[in-house]
XYZ file of C-alpha atoms in Angstrom:
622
model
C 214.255 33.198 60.888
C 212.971 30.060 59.142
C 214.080 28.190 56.065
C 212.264 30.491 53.698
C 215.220 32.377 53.369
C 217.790 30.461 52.138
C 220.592 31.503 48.974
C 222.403 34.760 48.591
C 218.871 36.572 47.681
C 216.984 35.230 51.168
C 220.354 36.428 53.211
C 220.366 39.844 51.059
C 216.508 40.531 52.461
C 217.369 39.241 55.921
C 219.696 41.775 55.757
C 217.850 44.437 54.900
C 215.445 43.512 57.020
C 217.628 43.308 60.034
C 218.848 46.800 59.113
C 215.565 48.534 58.853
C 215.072 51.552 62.015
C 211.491 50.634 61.952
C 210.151 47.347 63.690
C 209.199 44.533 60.662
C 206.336 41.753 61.491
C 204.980 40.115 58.575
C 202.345 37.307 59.240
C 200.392 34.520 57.835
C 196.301 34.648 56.890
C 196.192 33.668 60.286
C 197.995 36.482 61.539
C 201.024 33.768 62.888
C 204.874 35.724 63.049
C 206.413 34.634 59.933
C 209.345 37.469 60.106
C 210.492 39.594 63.419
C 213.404 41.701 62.641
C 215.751 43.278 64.797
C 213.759 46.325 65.402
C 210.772 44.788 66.221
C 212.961 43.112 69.346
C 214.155 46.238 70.265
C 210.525 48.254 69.999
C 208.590 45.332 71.566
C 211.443 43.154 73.912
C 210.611 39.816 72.580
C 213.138 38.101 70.703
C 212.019 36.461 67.226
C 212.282 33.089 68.751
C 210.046 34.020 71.279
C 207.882 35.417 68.577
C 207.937 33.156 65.703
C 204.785 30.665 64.869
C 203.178 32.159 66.711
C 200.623 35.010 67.676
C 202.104 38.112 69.111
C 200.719 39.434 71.767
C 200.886 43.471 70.626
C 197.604 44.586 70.008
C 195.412 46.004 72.882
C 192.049 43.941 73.139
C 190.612 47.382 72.705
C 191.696 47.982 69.176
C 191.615 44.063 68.189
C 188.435 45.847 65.682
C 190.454 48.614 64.132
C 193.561 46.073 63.435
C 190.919 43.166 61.862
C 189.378 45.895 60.247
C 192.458 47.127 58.810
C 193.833 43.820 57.547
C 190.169 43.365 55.403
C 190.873 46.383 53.998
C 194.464 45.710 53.033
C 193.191 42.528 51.807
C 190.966 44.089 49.303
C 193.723 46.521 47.711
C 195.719 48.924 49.056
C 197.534 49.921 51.855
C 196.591 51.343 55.535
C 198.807 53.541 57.482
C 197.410 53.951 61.172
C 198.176 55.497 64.113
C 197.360 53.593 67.187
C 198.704 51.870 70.173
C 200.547 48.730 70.855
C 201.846 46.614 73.941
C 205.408 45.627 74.564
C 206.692 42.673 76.844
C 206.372 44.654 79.936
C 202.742 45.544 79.000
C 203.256 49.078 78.722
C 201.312 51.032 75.553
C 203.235 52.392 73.006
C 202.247 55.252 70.562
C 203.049 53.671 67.164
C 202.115 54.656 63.582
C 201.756 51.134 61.600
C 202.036 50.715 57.528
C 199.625 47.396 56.141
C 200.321 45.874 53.616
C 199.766 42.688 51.578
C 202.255 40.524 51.657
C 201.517 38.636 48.266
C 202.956 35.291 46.956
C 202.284 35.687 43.118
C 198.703 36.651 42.815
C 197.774 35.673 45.819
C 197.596 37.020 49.346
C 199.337 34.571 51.698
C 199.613 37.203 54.406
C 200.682 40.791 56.049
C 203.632 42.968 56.510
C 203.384 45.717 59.387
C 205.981 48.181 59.685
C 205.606 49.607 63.123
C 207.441 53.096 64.049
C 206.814 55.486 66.848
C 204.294 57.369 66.092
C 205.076 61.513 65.487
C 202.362 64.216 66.145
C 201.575 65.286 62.716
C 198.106 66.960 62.422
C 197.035 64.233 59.763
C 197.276 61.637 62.809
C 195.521 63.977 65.271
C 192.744 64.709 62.560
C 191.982 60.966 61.990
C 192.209 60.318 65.882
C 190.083 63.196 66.747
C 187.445 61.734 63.895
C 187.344 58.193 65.389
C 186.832 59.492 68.848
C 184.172 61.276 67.660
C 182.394 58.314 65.863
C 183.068 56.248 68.693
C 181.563 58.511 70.829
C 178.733 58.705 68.863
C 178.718 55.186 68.383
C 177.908 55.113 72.129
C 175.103 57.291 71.612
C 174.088 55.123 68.780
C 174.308 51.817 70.997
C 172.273 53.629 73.867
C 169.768 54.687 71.524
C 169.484 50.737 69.702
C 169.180 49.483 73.326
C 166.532 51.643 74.689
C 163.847 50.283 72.275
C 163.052 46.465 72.803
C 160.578 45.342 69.745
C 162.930 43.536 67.701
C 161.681 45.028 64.308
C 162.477 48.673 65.546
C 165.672 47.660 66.565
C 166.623 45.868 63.530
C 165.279 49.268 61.586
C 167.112 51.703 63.916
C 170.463 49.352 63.850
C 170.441 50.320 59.807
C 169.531 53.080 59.929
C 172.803 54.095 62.424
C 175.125 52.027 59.922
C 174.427 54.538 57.292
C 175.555 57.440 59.829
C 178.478 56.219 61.008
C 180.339 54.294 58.273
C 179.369 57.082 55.404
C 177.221 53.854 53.662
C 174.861 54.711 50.975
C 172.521 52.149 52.361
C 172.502 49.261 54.736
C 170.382 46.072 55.226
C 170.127 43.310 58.147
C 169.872 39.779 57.497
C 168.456 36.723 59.720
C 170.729 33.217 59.616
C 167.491 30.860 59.249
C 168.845 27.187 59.056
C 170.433 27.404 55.508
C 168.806 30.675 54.384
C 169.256 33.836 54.583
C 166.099 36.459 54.779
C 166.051 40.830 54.769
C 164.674 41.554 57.457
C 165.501 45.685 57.661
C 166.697 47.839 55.333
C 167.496 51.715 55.276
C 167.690 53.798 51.910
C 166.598 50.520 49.542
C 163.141 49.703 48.155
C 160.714 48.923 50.800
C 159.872 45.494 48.380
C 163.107 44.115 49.159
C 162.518 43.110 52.664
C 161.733 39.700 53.162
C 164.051 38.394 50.047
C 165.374 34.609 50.755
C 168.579 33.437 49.944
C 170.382 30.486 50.206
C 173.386 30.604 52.914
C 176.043 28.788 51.080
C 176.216 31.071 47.953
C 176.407 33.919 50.040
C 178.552 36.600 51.330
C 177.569 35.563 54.809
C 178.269 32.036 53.996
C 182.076 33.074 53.035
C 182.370 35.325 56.393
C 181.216 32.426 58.855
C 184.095 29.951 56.720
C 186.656 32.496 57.317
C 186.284 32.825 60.494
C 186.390 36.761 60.625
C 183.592 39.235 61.782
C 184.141 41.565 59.132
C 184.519 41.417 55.101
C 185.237 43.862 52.363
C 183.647 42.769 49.230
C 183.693 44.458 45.599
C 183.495 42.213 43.059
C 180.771 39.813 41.547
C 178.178 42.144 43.209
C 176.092 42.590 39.938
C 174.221 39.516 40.704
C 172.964 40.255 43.847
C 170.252 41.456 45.561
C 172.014 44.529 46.512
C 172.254 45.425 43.198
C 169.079 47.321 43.117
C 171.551 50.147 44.778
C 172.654 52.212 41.538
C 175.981 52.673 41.526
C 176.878 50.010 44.095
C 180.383 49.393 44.469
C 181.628 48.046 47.572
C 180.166 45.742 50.755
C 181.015 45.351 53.701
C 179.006 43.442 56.161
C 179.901 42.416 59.922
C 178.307 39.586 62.098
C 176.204 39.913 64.763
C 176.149 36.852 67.131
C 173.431 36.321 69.696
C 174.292 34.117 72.961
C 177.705 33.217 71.016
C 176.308 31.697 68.125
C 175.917 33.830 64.307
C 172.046 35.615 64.269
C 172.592 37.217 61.272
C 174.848 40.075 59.460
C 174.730 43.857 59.267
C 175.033 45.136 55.406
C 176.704 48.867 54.471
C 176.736 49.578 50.747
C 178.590 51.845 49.042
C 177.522 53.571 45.726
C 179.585 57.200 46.137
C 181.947 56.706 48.705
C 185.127 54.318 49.683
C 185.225 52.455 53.129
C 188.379 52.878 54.746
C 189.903 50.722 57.618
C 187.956 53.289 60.222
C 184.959 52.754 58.701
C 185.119 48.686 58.917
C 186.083 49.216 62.796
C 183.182 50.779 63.043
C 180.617 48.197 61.211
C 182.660 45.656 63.721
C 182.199 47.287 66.709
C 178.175 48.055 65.419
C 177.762 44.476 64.215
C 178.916 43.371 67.849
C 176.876 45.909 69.458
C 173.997 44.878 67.316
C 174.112 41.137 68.287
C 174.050 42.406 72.116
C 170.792 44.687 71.203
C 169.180 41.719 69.525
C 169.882 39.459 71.732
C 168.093 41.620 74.376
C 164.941 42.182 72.233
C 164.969 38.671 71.333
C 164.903 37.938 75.154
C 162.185 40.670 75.551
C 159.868 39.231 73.322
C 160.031 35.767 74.986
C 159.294 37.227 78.097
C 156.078 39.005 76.593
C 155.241 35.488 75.018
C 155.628 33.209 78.154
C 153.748 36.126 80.182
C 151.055 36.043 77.239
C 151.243 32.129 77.296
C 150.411 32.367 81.006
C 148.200 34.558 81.010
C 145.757 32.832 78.883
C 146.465 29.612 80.555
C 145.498 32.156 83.897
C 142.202 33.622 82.209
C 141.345 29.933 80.339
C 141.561 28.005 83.280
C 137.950 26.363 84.682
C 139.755 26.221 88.220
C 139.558 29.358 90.041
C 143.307 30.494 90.433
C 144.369 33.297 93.053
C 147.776 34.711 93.469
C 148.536 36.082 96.917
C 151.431 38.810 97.932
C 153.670 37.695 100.626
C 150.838 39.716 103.110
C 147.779 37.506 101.893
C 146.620 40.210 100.199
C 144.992 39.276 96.454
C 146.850 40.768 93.580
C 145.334 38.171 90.323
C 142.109 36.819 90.102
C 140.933 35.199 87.094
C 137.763 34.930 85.688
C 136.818 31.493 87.105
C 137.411 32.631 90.587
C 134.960 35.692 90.038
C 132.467 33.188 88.704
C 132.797 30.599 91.014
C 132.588 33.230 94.266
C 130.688 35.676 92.304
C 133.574 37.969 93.791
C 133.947 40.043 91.095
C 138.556 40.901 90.506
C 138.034 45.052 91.395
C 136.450 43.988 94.662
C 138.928 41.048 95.861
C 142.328 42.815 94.582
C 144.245 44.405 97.769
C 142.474 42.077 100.440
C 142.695 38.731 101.705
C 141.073 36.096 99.731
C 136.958 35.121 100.685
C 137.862 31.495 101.901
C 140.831 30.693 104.681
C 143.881 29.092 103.344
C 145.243 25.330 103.743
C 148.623 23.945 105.223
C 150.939 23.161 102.445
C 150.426 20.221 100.838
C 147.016 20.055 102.288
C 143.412 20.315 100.637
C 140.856 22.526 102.361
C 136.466 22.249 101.667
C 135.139 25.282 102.490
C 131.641 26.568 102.280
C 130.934 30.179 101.099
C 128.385 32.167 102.317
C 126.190 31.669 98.768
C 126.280 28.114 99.491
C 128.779 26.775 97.485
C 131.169 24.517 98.022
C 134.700 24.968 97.797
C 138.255 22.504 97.637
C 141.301 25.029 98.425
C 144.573 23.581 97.190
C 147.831 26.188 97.700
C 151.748 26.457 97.056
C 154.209 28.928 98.004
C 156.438 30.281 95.591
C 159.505 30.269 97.149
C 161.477 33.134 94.999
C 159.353 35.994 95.622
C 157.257 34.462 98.503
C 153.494 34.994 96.257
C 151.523 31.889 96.897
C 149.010 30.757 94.277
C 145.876 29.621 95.625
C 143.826 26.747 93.001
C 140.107 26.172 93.930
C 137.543 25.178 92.038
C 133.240 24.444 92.712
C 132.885 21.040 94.145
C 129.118 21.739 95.113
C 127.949 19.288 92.886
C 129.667 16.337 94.096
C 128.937 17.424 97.494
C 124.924 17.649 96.611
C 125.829 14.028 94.930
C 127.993 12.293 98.156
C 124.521 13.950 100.529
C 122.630 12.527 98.126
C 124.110 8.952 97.698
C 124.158 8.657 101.721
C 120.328 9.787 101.835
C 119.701 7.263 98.959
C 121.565 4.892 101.044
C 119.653 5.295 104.052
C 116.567 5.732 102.388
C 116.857 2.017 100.627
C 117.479 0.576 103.944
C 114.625 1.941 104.894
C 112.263 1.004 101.761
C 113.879 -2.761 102.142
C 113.612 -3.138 105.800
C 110.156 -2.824 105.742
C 108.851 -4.422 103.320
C 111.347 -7.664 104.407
C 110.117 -7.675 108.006
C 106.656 -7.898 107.052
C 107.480 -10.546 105.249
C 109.449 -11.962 107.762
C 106.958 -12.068 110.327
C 104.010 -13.246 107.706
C 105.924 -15.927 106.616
C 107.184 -16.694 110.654
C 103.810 -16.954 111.622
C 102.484 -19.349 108.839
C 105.305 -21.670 109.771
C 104.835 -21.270 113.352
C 101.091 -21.694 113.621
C 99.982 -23.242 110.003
C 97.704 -25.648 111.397
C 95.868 -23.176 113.665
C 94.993 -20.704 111.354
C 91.921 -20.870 109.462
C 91.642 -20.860 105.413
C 90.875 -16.883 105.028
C 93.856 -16.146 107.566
C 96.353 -18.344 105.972
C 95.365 -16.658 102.258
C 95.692 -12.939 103.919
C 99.005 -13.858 105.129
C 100.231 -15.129 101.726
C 98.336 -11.883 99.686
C 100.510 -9.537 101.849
C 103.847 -11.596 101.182
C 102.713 -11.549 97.985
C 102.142 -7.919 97.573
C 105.589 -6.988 99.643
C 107.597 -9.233 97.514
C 105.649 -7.095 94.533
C 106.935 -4.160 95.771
C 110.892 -5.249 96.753
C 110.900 -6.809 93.424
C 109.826 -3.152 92.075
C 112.442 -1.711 94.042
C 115.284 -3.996 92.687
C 113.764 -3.021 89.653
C 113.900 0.700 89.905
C 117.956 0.203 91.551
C 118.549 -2.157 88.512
C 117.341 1.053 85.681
C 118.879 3.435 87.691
C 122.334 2.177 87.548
C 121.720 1.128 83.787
C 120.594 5.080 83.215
C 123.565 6.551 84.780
C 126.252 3.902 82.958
C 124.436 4.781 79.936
C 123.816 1.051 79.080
C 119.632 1.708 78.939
C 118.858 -0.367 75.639
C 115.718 0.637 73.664
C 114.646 -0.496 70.279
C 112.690 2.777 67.991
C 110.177 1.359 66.387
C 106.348 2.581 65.243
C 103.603 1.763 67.925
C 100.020 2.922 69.268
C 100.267 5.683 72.104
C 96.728 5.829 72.767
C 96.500 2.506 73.528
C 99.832 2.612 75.802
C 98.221 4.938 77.975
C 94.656 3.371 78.151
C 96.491 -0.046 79.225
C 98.077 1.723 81.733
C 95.005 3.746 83.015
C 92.853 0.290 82.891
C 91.105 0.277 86.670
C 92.894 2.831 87.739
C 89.825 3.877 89.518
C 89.674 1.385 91.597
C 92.873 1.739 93.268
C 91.913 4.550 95.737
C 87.916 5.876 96.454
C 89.789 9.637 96.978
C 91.082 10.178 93.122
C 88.920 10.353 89.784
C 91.011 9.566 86.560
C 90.279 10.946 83.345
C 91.566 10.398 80.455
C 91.389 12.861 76.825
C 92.574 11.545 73.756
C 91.289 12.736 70.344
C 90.102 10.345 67.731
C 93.388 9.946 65.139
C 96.317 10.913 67.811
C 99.073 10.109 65.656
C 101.642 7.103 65.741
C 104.874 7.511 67.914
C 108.245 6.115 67.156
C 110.048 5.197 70.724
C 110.000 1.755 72.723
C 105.909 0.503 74.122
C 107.907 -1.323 77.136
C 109.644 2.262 78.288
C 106.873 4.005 77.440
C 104.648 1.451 79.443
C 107.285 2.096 82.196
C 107.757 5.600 81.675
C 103.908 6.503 81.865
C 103.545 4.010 85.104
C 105.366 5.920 86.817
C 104.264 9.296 86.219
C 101.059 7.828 87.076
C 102.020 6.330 90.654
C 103.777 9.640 91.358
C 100.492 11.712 90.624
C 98.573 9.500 92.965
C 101.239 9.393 95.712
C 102.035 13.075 95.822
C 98.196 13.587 96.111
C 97.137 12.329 99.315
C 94.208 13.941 99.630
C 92.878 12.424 96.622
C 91.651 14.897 93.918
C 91.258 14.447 89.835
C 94.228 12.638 87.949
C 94.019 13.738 84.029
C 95.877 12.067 81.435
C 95.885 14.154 78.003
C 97.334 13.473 74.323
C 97.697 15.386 71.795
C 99.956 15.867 68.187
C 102.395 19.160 68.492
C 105.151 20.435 65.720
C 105.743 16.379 63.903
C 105.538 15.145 68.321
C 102.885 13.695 70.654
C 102.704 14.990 73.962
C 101.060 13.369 76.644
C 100.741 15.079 80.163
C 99.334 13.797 83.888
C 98.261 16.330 85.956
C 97.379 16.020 89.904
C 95.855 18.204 92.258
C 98.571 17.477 94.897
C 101.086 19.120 96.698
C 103.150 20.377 93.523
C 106.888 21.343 92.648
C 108.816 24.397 93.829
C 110.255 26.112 90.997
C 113.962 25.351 91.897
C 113.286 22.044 92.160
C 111.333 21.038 88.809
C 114.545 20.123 86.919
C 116.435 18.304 90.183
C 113.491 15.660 90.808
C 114.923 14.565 87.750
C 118.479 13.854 89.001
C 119.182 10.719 90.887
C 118.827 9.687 94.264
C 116.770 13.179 94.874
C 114.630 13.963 96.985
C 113.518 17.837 97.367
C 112.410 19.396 100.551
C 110.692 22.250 99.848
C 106.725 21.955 100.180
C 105.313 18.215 101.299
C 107.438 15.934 98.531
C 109.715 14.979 101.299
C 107.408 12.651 103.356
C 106.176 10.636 100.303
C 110.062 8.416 101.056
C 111.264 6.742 98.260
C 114.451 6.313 96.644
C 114.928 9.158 94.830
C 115.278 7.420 91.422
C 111.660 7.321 89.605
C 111.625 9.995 87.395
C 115.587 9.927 87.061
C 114.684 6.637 85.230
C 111.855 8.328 83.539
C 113.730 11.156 81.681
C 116.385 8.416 80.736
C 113.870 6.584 79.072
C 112.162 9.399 77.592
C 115.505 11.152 76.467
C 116.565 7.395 74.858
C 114.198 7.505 72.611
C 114.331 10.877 71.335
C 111.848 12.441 73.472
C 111.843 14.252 76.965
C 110.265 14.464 79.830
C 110.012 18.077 82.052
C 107.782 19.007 85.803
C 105.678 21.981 84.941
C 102.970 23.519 87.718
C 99.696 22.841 86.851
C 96.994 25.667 86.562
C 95.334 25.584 89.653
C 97.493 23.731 91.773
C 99.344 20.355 91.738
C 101.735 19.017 89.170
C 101.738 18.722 85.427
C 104.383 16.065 84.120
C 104.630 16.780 80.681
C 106.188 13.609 78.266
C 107.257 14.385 74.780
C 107.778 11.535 71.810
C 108.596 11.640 68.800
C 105.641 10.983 66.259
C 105.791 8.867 63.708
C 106.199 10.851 60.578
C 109.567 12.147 62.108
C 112.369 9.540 61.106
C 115.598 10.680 60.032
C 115.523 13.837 62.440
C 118.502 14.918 64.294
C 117.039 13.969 67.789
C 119.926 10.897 69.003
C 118.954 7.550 69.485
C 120.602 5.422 71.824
């Protein structure tokens, strides 16, 4: 039976051994057959060399708790006498009664001896039998009870609270494995200050559980130093491991102040701690699932696209708030039906006009698990408005240049066809209207040139101090000449103040707005320019008597390459980028420029600088 037994003394024990009616296994730490006597070859059918060095195969997987539990115990002082059932080499289940004991080299414990005999139907053995099946039982309960909560802090709670009932603990506590710490995270029958205590893994009890490789230990010394101490009378701990997904999540505490744990009782805390990992694990999953459907949700709600999900009917059952905004569909209205737009092919992009006017790009996917297809649009009105736009601005330059160039064209033809018969005044005429078209493509090229300067952002001005009033008199200088329908006036106080801004855009800026008042005037009619100091500005305005703004248009004359339609504007041609260029150069040098209607008729453009007392204020400059 191995080479420990050699001399008269080992033969003397083997002998005893050999002659013993009731089956002998002692094993190591590690619960490998060191000894197998005769009667454990007779009770079980394997012979020791069969047997030795290694595991025997007797215990049921069912009661692999109650036998660890039973060795702690023994390990701790003591002895354990069990009734309980075994497996023999034909697999059948024998009804043995099994004495535990150390088996002790000098002081220390190098292993177990288990005397195994069949087991005899003495009312102690059907007492303790009767009370496990009745914990058990109630352990069920317990375990259906833990598992029908899922917020992970009333599990924790409820999961000490049940240790307490069914081990006889004076109190119980679960810990959280956090890298190298430990932390309380529940605790039943301790001081409510205690949760949330930090320890260090490696000097714990926890620590010395994971390095022995057991899920249960029975501890009951060197507990004075601990926070479990608080306990008065503490005596004994015993604490199981509860694994999540495979891997150690923490450990379930039972203290004892008044009563002794027996091996029952550490089955128990096993099977709970095991049962407690499984609970965990599914509030741990729970609250993920709350989180990602949280994390989506916002993403849903957040999202400036407006995002529909469809059932596998079409019908709408989400609609966040960008899609109520952008269709003005509010969610109570669209949920149940089919969505207000048709839907694209796969992989394809539908534009789509709604009834309001807006316009619409329609991007979809299936989802191929539950057959809901999402449905991602979002308001492309604007670009549309802006690709019209650009064509109209492209069509209208042609038609600006075109004219201007054939007049040209045929001025400058005829000269060089028929020079020497025209006379003096003819020949000048001809060269006065080259003259003037040239004046007004090389205004054009201008206008392009700002425009595209404007919307890159690149418009340079320089802020510095200058005269207003005189600005605007240069630029109203023989006005009056220009057409016998239109009287200018101008009205500028004595003092008007200083402005801070750039004369050359201003000179620009109020050219303009001057040309537009006499263009969208045809019928002639009084153009007023007036200045005056307001709140540390100037503001200048030119009013007209013409055919005015509609009120849904007076802040998109601004934008460029537009042209409105409503009222008369439309005929007037152009490129659609004057007072685009305008408001750029007001804006760059910290003023603005806005279309208001003008008492009586006609439009008042309305230009705001800054004055020049006014440096330093938090208007940009660019």
């Amino acid at each position: 039976m191995g080479d420990q037994w050699a001399g008269s003394d080992d033969e003397l024990a083997r002998a005893v051994l050999d002659s013993s009616p009731n089956a002998v296994v002692a094993v190591d730490r590690d619960q490998t057959v060191l000894v197998w006597n005769e009667a454990a070859e007779r009770l079980f059918g394997w012979k020791a060399a069969e047997m030795l060095g290694r595991r025997a195969p007797i215990v049921p997987a069912e009661l692999t708790a109650e036998h660890n539990a039973a060795l702690e115990r023994v390990r701790t002082g003591g002895q354990v006498s069990v009734r309980t059932k075994r497996l023999d080499s034909a697999g059948d289940l024998l009804d043995v009664r099994v004495d535990i004991s150390a088996l002790r080299l000098g002081s220390a414990v190098a292993g177990y001896v288990c005397v195994h005999h069949l087991a005899r139907a003495d009312q102690v053995a059907k007492t303790r039998m009767a009370r496990r099946a009745r914990l058990v039982r109630r352990l069920t309960d317990v375990v259906g009870d833990i598992n029908s909560d899922l917020e992970l802090s009333a599990v924790l709670d409820r999961i000490s609270a049940s240790l307490t009932e069914l081990t006889g603990a004076d109190a119980g506590g679960f810990v959280l494995i956090e890298g190298e710490r430990l932390r309380l995270v529940s605790t039943y029958e301790l001081p409510d200050d205690l949760r949330g205590t930090t320890t260090d893994l490696r000097t714990s009890l926890v620590d010395r559980l994971l390095r022995t490789g057991k899920t249960v230990l029975l501890e009951s010394s060197g507990l004075d130093d601990l926070v479990w101490a608080r306990l008065k009378g503490l005596h004994t701990i015993a604490l199981g491991l509860a694994a999540v997904g495979g891997r150690p999540y923490g450990a379930l505490y039972a203290l004892f102040a008044r009563s002794t744990p027996g091996h029952l009782e550490l089955e128990l805390l096993e099977l709970l701690a095991g049962h407690a990992g499984i609970a965990v694990g599914n509030a741990v999953a729970y609250q993920e699932a709350v989180r990602q459907r949280a994390h989506e949700r916002a993403v849903f709600d957040a999202s400036a696209d407006g995002i529909a999900v469809l059932d596998e009917a079409g019908r709408v059952v989400r609609w966040n708030p960008a899609a109520a905004e952008i269709t003005a569909i509010p969610e109570e209205t669209v949920l149940g039906g089919p969505p207000p737009f048709p839907l694209p092919e796969p992989g394809e992009k539908l534009t789509f006009q709604l009834e309001t006017g807006r316009w619409l790009d329609v991007v979809g996917a299936r989802i191929e698990e539950t057959g809901e297809v999402v449905v991602d649009f979002r308001d492309v009105t604007r670009a549309k408005e802006l690709e019209e736009a650009k064509d109209l601005f492209l069509a209208t330059t042609s038609h600006e240049l075109r004219t201007p160039i054939t007049i040209v064209r045929g001025f400058a033809s005829t000269l060089d066809a028929r020079w020497d018969k025209l006379g003096d005044l003819e020949r000048r005429a001809a060269v006065h209207t080259i003259a003037e078209r040239a004046r007004s493509l090389g205004q054009l090229m201008d206008h392009l040139l700002l425009g595209a300067r404007a919307g890159a952002d690149e418009l340079k001005v320089s802020i510095e101090e200058f005269d207003l009033a005189d600005r605007i008199h240069a630029a109203t200088l023989g006005l009056p000449v220009l057409s016998d329908r239109h009287r200018v006036e101008v009205a500028i106080g004595d003092g008007l103040p200083r402005v801070l801004g750039d004369a050359l855009a201003t000179d620009i800026v109020l050219g303009q707005l001057l040309e537009n008042a006499f263009k969208y005037s045809p019928k002639g009619g009084l153009i007023r320019v007036e200045a005056w100091p307001e709140d540390g500005r100037v503001v200048v305005v030119v009013d007209d008597e013409g055919v005015g703004i509609a009120a849904p248009d007076r802040e998109r004359v601004f934008e460029r390459f537009v042209q409105v339609d409503s009222g008369d504007r439309r005929r007037f041609g152009g490129v659609g980028l004057g007072l685009y260029i305008v408001r750029s150069l007001a804006r760059a040098q910290g003023g603005d420029v806005s279309a208001q209607p003008r008492p009586g008729g006609g439009t008042r453009m309305r230009l705001v600088l800054k004055g020049a007392g006014t440096i330093g204020s938090d208007t940009p400059m660019r």
